PDB file of C-alpha atoms in Angstrom:
ATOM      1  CA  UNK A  14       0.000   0.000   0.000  1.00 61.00           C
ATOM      2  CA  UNK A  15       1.553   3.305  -0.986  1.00 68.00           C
ATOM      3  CA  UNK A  16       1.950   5.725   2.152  1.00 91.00           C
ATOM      4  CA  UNK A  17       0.575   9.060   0.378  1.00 95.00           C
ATOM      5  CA  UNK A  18      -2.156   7.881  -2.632  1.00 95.00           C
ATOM      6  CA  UNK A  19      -3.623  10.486  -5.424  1.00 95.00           C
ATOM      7  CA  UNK A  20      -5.584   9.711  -8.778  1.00 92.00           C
ATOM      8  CA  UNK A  21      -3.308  10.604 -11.018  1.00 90.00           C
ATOM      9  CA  UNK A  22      -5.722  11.870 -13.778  1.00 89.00           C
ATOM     10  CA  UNK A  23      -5.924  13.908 -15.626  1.00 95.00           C
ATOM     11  CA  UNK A  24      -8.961  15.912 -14.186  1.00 96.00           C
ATOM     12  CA  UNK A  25     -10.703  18.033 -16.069  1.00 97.00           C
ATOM     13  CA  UNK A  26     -12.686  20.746 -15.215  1.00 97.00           C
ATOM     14  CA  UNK A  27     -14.161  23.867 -17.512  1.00 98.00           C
ATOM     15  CA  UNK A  28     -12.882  27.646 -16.959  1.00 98.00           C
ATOM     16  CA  UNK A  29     -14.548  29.064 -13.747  1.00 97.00           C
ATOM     17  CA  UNK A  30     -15.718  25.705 -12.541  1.00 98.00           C
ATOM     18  CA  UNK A  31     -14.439  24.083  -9.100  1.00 98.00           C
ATOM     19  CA  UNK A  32     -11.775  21.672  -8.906  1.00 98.00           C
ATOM     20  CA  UNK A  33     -11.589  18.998  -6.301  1.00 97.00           C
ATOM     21  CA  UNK A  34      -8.375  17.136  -5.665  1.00 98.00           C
ATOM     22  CA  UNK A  35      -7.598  14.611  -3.115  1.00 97.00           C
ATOM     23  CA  UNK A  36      -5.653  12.327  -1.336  1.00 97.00           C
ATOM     24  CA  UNK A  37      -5.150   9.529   0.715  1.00 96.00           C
ATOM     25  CA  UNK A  38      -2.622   8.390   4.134  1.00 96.00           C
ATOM     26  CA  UNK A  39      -2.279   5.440   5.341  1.00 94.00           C
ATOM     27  CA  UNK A  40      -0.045   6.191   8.490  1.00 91.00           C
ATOM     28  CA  UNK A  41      -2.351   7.848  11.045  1.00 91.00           C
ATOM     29  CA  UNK A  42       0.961   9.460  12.820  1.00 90.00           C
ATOM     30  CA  UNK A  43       0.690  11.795  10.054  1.00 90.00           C
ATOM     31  CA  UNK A  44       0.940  15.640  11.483  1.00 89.00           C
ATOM     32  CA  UNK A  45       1.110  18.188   8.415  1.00 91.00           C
ATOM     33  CA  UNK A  46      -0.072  17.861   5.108  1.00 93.00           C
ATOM     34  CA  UNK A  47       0.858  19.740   2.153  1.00 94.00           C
ATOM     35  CA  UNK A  48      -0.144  20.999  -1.110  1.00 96.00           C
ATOM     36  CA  UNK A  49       2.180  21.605  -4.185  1.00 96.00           C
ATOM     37  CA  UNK A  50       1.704  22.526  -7.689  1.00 97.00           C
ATOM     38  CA  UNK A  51       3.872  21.649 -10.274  1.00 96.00           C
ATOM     39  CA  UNK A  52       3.720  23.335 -13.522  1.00 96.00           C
ATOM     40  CA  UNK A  53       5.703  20.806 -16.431  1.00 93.00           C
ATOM     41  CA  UNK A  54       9.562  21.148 -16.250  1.00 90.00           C
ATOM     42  CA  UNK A  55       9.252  23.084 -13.158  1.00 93.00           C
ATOM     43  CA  UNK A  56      10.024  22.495  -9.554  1.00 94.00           C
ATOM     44  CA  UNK A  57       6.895  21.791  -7.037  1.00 94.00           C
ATOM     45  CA  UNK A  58       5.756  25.327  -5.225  1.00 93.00           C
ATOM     46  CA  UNK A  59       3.722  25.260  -1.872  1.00 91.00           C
ATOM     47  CA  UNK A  60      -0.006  26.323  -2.372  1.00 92.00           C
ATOM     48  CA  UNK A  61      -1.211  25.331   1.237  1.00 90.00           C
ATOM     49  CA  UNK A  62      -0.439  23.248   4.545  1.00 90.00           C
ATOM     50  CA  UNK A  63      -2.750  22.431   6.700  1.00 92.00           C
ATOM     51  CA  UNK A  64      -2.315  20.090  10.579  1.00 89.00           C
ATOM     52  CA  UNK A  65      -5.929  21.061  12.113  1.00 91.00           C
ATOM     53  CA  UNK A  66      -8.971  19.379  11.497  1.00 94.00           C
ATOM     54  CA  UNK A  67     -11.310  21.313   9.299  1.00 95.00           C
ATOM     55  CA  UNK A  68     -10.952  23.694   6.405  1.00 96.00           C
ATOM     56  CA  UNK A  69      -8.334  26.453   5.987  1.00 95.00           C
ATOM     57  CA  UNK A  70      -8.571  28.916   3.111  1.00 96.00           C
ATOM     58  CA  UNK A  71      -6.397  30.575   1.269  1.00 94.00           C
ATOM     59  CA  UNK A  72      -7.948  33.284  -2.152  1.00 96.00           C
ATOM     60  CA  UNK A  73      -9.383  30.310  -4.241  1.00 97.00           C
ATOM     61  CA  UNK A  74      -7.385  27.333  -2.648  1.00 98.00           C
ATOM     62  CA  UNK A  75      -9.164  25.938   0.229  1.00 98.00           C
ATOM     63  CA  UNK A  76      -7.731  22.778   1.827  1.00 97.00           C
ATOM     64  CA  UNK A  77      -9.464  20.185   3.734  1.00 97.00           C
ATOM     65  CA  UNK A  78      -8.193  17.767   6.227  1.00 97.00           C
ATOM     66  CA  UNK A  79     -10.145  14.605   7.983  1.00 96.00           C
ATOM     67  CA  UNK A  80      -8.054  12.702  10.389  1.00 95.00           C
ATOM     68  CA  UNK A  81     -10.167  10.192  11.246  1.00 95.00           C
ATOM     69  CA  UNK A  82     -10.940   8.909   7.604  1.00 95.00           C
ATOM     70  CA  UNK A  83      -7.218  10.120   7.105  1.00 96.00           C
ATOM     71  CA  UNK A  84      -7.949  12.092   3.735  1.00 95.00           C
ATOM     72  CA  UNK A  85      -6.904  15.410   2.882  1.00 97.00           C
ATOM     73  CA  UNK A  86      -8.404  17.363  -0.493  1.00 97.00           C
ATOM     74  CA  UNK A  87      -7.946  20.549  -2.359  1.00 98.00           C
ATOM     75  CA  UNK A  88     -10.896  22.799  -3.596  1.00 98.00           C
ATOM     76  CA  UNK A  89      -9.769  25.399  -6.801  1.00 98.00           C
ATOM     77  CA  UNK A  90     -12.528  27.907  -7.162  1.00 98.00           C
ATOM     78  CA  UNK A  91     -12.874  29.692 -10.281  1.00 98.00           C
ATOM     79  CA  UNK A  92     -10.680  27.582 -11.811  1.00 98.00           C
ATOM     80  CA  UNK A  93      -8.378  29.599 -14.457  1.00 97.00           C
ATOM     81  CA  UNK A  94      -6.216  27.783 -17.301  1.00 97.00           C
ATOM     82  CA  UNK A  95      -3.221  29.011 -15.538  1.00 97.00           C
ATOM     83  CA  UNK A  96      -3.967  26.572 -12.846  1.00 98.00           C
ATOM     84  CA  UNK A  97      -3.410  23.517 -15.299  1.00 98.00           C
ATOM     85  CA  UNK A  98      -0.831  21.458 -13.190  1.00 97.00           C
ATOM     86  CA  UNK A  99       0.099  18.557 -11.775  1.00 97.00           C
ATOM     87  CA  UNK A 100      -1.061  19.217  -8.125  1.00 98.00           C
ATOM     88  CA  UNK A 101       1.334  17.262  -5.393  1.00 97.00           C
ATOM     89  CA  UNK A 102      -0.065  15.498  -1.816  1.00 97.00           C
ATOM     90  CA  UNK A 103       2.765  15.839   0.648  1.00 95.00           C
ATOM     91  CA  UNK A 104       2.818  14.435   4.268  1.00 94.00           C
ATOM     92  CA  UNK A 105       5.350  14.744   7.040  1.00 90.00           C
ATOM     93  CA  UNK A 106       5.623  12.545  10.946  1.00 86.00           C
ATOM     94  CA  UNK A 107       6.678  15.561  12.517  1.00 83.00           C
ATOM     95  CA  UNK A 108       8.396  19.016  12.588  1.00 76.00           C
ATOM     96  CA  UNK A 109      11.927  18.182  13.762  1.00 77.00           C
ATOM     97  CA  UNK A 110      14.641  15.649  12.632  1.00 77.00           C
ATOM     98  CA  UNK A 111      13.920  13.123   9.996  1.00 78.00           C
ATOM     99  CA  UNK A 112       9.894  12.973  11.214  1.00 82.00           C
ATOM    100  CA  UNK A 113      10.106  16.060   9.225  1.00 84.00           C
ATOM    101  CA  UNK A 114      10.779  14.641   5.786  1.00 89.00           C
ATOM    102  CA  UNK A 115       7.958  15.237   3.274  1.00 91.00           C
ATOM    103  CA  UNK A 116       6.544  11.918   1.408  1.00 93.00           C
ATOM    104  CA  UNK A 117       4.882  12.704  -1.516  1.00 95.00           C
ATOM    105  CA  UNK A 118       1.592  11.111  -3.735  1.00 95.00           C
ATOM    106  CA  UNK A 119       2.270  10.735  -7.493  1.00 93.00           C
ATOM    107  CA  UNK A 120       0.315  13.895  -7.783  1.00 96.00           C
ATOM    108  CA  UNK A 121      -3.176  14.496 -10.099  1.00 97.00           C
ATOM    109  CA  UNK A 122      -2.893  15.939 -13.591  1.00 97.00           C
ATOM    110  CA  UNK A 123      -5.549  19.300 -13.517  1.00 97.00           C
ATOM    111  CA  UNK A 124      -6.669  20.628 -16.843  1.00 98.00           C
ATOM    112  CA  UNK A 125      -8.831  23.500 -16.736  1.00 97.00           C
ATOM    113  CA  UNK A 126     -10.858  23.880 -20.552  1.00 96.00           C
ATOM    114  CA  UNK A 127     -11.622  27.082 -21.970  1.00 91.00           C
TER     115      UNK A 127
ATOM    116  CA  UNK B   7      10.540  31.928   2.314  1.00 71.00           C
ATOM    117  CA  UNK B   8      14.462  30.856   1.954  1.00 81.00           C
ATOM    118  CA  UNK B   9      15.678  31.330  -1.734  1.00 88.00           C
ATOM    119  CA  UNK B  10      17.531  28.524  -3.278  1.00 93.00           C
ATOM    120  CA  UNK B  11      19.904  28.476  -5.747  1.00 95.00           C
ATOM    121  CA  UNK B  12      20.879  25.401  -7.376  1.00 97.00           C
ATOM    122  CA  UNK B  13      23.702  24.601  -9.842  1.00 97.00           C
ATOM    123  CA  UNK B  14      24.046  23.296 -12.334  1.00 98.00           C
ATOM    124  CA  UNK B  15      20.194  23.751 -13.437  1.00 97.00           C
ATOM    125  CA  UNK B  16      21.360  20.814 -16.272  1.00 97.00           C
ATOM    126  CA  UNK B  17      23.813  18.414 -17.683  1.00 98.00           C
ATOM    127  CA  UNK B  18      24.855  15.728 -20.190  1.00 98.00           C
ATOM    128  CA  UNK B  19      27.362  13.114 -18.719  1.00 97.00           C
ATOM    129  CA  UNK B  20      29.201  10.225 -19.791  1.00 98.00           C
ATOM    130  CA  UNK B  21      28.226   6.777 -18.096  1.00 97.00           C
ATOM    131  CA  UNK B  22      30.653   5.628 -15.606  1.00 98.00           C
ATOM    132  CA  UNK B  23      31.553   9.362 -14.657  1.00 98.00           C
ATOM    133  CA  UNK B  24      30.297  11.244 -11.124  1.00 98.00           C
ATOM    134  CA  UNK B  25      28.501  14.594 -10.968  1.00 98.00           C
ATOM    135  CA  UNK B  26      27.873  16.653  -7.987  1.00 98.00           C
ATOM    136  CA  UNK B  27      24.890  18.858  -7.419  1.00 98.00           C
ATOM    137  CA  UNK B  28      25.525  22.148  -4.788  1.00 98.00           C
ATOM    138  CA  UNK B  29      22.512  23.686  -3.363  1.00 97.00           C
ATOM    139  CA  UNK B  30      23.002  27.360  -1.543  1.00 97.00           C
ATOM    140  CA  UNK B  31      20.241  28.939   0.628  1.00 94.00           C
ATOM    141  CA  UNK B  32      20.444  32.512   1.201  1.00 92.00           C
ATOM    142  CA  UNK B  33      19.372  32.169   4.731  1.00 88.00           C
ATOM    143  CA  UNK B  34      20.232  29.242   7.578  1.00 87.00           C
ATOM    144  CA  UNK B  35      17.682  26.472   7.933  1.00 87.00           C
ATOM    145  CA  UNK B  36      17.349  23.289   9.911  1.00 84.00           C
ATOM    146  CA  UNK B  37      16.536  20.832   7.651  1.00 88.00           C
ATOM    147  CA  UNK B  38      17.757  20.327   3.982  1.00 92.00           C
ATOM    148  CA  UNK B  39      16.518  17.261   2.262  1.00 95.00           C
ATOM    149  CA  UNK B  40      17.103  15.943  -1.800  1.00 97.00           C
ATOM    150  CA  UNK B  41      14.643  14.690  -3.642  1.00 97.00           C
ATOM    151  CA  UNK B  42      14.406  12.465  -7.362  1.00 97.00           C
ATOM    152  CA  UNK B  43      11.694  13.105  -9.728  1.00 96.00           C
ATOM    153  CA  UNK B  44      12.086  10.374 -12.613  1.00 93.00           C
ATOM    154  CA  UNK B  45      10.556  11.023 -15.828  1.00 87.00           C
ATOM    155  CA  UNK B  46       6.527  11.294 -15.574  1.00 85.00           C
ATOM    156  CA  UNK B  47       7.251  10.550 -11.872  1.00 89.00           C
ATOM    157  CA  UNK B  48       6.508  11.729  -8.186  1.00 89.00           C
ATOM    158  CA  UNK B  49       9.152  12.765  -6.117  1.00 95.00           C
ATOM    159  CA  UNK B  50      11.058  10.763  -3.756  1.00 95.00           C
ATOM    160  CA  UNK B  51      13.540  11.459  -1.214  1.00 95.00           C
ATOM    161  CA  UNK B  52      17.149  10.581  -1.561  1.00 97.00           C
ATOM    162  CA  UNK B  53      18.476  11.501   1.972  1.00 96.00           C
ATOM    163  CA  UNK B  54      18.055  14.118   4.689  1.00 94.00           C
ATOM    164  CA  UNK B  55      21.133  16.203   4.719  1.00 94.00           C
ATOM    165  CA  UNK B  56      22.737  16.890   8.406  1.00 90.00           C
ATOM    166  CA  UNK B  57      24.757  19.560   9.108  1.00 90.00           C
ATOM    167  CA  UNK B  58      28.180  18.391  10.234  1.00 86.00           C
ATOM    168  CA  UNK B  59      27.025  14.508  10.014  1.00 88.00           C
ATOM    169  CA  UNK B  60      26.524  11.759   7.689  1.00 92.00           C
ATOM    170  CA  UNK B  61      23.166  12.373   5.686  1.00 94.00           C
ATOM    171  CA  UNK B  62      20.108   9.667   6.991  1.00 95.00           C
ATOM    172  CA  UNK B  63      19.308   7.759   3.657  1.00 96.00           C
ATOM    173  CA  UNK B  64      16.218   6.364   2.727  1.00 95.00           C
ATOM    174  CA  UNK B  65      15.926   3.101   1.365  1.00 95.00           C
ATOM    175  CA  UNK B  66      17.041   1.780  -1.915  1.00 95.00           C
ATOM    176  CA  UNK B  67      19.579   4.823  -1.658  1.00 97.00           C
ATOM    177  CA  UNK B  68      23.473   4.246  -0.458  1.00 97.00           C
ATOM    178  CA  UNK B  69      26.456   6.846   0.958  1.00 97.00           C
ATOM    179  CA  UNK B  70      28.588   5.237  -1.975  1.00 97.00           C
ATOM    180  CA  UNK B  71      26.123   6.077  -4.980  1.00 98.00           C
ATOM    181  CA  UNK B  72      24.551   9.453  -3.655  1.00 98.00           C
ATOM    182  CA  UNK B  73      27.457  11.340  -1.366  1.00 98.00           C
ATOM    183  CA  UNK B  74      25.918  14.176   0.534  1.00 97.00           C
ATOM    184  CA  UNK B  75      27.332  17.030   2.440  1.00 96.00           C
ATOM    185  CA  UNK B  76      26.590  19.708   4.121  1.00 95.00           C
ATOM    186  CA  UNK B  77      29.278  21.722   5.874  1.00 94.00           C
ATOM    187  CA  UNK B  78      27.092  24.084   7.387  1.00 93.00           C
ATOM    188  CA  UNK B  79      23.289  25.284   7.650  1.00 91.00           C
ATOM    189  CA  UNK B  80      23.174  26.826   4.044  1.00 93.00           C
ATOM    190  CA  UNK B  81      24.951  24.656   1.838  1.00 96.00           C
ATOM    191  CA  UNK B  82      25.082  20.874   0.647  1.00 97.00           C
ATOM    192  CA  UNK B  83      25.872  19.174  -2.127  1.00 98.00           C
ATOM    193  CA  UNK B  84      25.052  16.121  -3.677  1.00 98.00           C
ATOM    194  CA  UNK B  85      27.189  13.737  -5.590  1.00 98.00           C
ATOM    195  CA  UNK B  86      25.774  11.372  -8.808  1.00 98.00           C
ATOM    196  CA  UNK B  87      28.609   8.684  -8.472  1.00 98.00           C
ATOM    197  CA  UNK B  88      29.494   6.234 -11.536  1.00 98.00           C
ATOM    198  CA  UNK B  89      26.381   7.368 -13.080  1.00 98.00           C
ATOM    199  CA  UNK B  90      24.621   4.860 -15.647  1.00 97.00           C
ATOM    200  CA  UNK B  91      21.574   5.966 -17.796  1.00 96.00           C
ATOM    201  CA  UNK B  92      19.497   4.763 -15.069  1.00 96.00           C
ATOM    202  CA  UNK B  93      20.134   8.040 -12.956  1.00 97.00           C
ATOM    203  CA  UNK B  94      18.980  10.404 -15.558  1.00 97.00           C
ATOM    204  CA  UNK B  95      16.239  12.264 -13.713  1.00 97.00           C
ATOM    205  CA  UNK B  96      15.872  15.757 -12.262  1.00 97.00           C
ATOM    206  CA  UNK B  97      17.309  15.871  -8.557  1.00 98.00           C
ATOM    207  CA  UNK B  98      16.450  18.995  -6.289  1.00 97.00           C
ATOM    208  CA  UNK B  99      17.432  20.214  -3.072  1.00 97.00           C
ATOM    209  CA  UNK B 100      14.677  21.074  -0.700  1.00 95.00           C
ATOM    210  CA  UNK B 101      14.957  22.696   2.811  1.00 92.00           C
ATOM    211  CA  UNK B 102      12.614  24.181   5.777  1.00 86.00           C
ATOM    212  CA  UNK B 103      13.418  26.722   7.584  1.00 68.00           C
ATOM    213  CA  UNK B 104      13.656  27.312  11.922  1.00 58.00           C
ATOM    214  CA  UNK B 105      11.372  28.753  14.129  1.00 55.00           C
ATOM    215  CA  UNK B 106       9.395  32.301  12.668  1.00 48.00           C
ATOM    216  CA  UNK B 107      10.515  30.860   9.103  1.00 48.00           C
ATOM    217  CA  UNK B 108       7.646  29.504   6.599  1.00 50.00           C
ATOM    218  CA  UNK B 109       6.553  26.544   7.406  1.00 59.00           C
ATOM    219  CA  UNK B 110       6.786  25.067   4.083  1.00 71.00           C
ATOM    220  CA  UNK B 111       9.301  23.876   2.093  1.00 87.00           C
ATOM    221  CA  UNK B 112      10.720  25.775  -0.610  1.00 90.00           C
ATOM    222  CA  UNK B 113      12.517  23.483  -3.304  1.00 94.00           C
ATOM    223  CA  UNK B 114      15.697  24.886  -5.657  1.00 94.00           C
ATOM    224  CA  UNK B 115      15.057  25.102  -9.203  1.00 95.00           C
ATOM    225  CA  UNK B 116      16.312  21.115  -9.937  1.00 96.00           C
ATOM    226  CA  UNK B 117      19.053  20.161 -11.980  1.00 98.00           C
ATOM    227  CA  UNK B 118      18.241  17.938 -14.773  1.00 97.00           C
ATOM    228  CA  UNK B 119      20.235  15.243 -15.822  1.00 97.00           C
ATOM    229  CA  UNK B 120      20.856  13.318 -18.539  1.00 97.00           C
ATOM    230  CA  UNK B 121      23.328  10.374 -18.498  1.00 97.00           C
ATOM    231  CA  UNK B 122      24.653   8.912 -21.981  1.00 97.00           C
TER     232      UNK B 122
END
């Protein structure tokens, strides 16, 4: 069973539309969770993290975290082209030492259609 | 967030020959890590870099393919040793800051090789 799990896609979603991405953890001594985009030949750039239970929002990105089904997702209102990506799952153990290491999902493909 | 430059951003190398990868952060943080992204691929970790210590490898990655070091808290460097066209991938350099920093991590720009 891979540790951090993501559809790879691609999704596709039209111009102004919402996009929902998630992803799955199987080790429930996960603390933070991360999001990354990844435009092609590019390196990954943080959108959001989240640790707390709930929903934390950020412009048009708003991240969602359930511990207890241990699934994390991404909502992309208004979607704009410029948000086609390959969007990243990242989890850590912890915020010091090696616990701190980020293990990453094989990411989801996003196209957003004109 | 910490700004990270990464050199070389590419290369072309023979088989059989070693490469090594520096990574400079403008500003001191804690934890420096490198990561491999294969072709069409996630990333995954090489090796946590420790400052003034041997780096902590993860598995399926060995001190006497992938050298690391990092002399002090904004610099490390990783080494591509007797390199077969196997290893061509992009490698990057990722770190997180300390305490008041972001608490993300920021990743360098990669450097993408190709091994012929």
């Amino acid at each position: 069973q891979k540790e951090v799990e993501q559809n790879s896609g691609p999704l596709s979603v039209p111009e102004g539309a919402i996009a929902s991405l998630n992803c799955t953890y199987s080790d429930r001594g996960s603390q933070s969770f991360f999001w990354y985009r990844q435009y092609s030949g590019k390196s990954p750039e943080l959108i959001m993290f989240i640790y707390s239970n709930g929903d934390k929002e950020d412009g048009r990105f708003t991240a969602q975290l359930n511990k207890a089904s241990q699934y994390v997702s991404l909502l992309i209102r208004d979607s704009q082209p410029s948000d086609s990506a390959t969007y990243l799952c990242a989890v850590n153990m912890g915020d010091t030492g090696t616990a701190s290491k980020l293990t990453f999902g094989t990411g989801t493909r996003l196209q957003v259609t004109l | 967030s910490a700004v990270i430059s990464q050199k070389p951003s590419r290369d072309i190398c023979q088989r059989g020959t070693s490469l090594t990868i520096q990574c400079q952060v403008d500003s001191q943080v804690t934890m420096m890590f490198w990561y491999r992204q294969q072709p069409g691929q996630s990333l995954t970790l090489i090796a946590t870099a420790n400052q003034g210590s041997e780096a902590t490898y993860e598995s399926g990655f060995v001190i006497d393919k992938f050298p690391i070091s990092r002399p002090n808290l904004t610099f490390s460097t990783l080494t591509v040793s007797n390199m077969s066209p196997e290893d061509s991938s992009i490698y990057l350099c990722s770190v997180r800051g300390g305490p008041g920093s972001s608490y993300g991590y920021t990743f360098g720009s990669g450097t993408r090789l190709t091994v012929v």
